[in-house]
Amino acid sequence: MKTAVILFSRNDGYKEDDRVVTCINSMVETFDEVWYIDWNSPEDKGSLLWKLEDRITKQGKIKHIVIPPNIASQLTLADASVVNGQIPPNLVFRRTDADWIVNTTIDIIAPKREIFEAFLAKADKNTFYTLSRRDIEIEDVAKFGFDKWQEYRDILDQTTKERKLYAQVTPNDRYSIINCCGDFQLASKHVWNTIKGYEENMYYACYPDTNIQKKAVLNGFNLEAIYDVPLYHMSHLGMGNDGSSPSKQKYNDPWKWVEYFTKSENTENWGLNGVEIEYETI
């Protein structure tokens, strides 16, 4: 049984270096493959992973994809800076040979490998799972020491209560059992292949977690939330670089992706024109 996790970000100063290093090192411990996608970073900065490479655990597990602005603009239907942030993982869903694939963020301390694999041993390959994060304060991680995340996780596993949340986006929404960044969007490769990942016509704050769950249901798969696999979300400010939340975005109505979405608009191109991007192994 092979597992993969997908992480992506931009080198724009929003993600604290220590948090990213902690997240990636924990993912290397837990997963067989760690796909890190640097999406649309400013050309004068390059990939965030290049900046942090000396602090990253190297076991040949990290697959590093760099999509600079000139390529990002060719792959998407609009300005790459406002395209749905979940489009880049589509590059990985269709090319990895992992049996189970997780999509999440770089704010997470992953579950211990043995706990995660024990869950997968009993998991249903026709169910789309959402593994719920547990929130922790990044200041507390900093005090303990970002390089001591394994010891800190041991303590958290014994003390942190599970988070039980049903995040209903709209009154008619049956799908967003969880809708928080950092949750594990987890499914077998069979499920991801069938639903063809995230929608190419979504922009910025269009509830991609809810959308992907609804896509799973419409394709005949089960939907389940899991609370007893401990993963930890290191807190941060709002979605804007200045700490503000994004305004109602002007490109389309984010609510429609919950109540009016009926079938996938993705083609065999998975929303990225069928382009494959080379990767380096770290």
Coordinates of N, CA and C in Angstrom, one line a residue, residues 62 70 87 244 255:
I62 N 10.4 13.5 -1.6 CA 9.8 14.7 -2.0 C 9.9 14.9 -3.6
N70 N 4.8 32.4 -15.8 CA 4.6 32.3 -17.2 C 3.9 31.0 -17.6
I87 N -6.5 23.8 -7.8 CA -6.3 23.3 -9.2 C -4.9 22.6 -9.3
S244 N -6.2 39.9 6.5 CA -7.6 40.1 6.2 C -8.2 38.9 5.5
W255 N -21.2 30.5 -3.9 CA -22.3 29.7 -3.4 C -22.7 28.6 -4.4

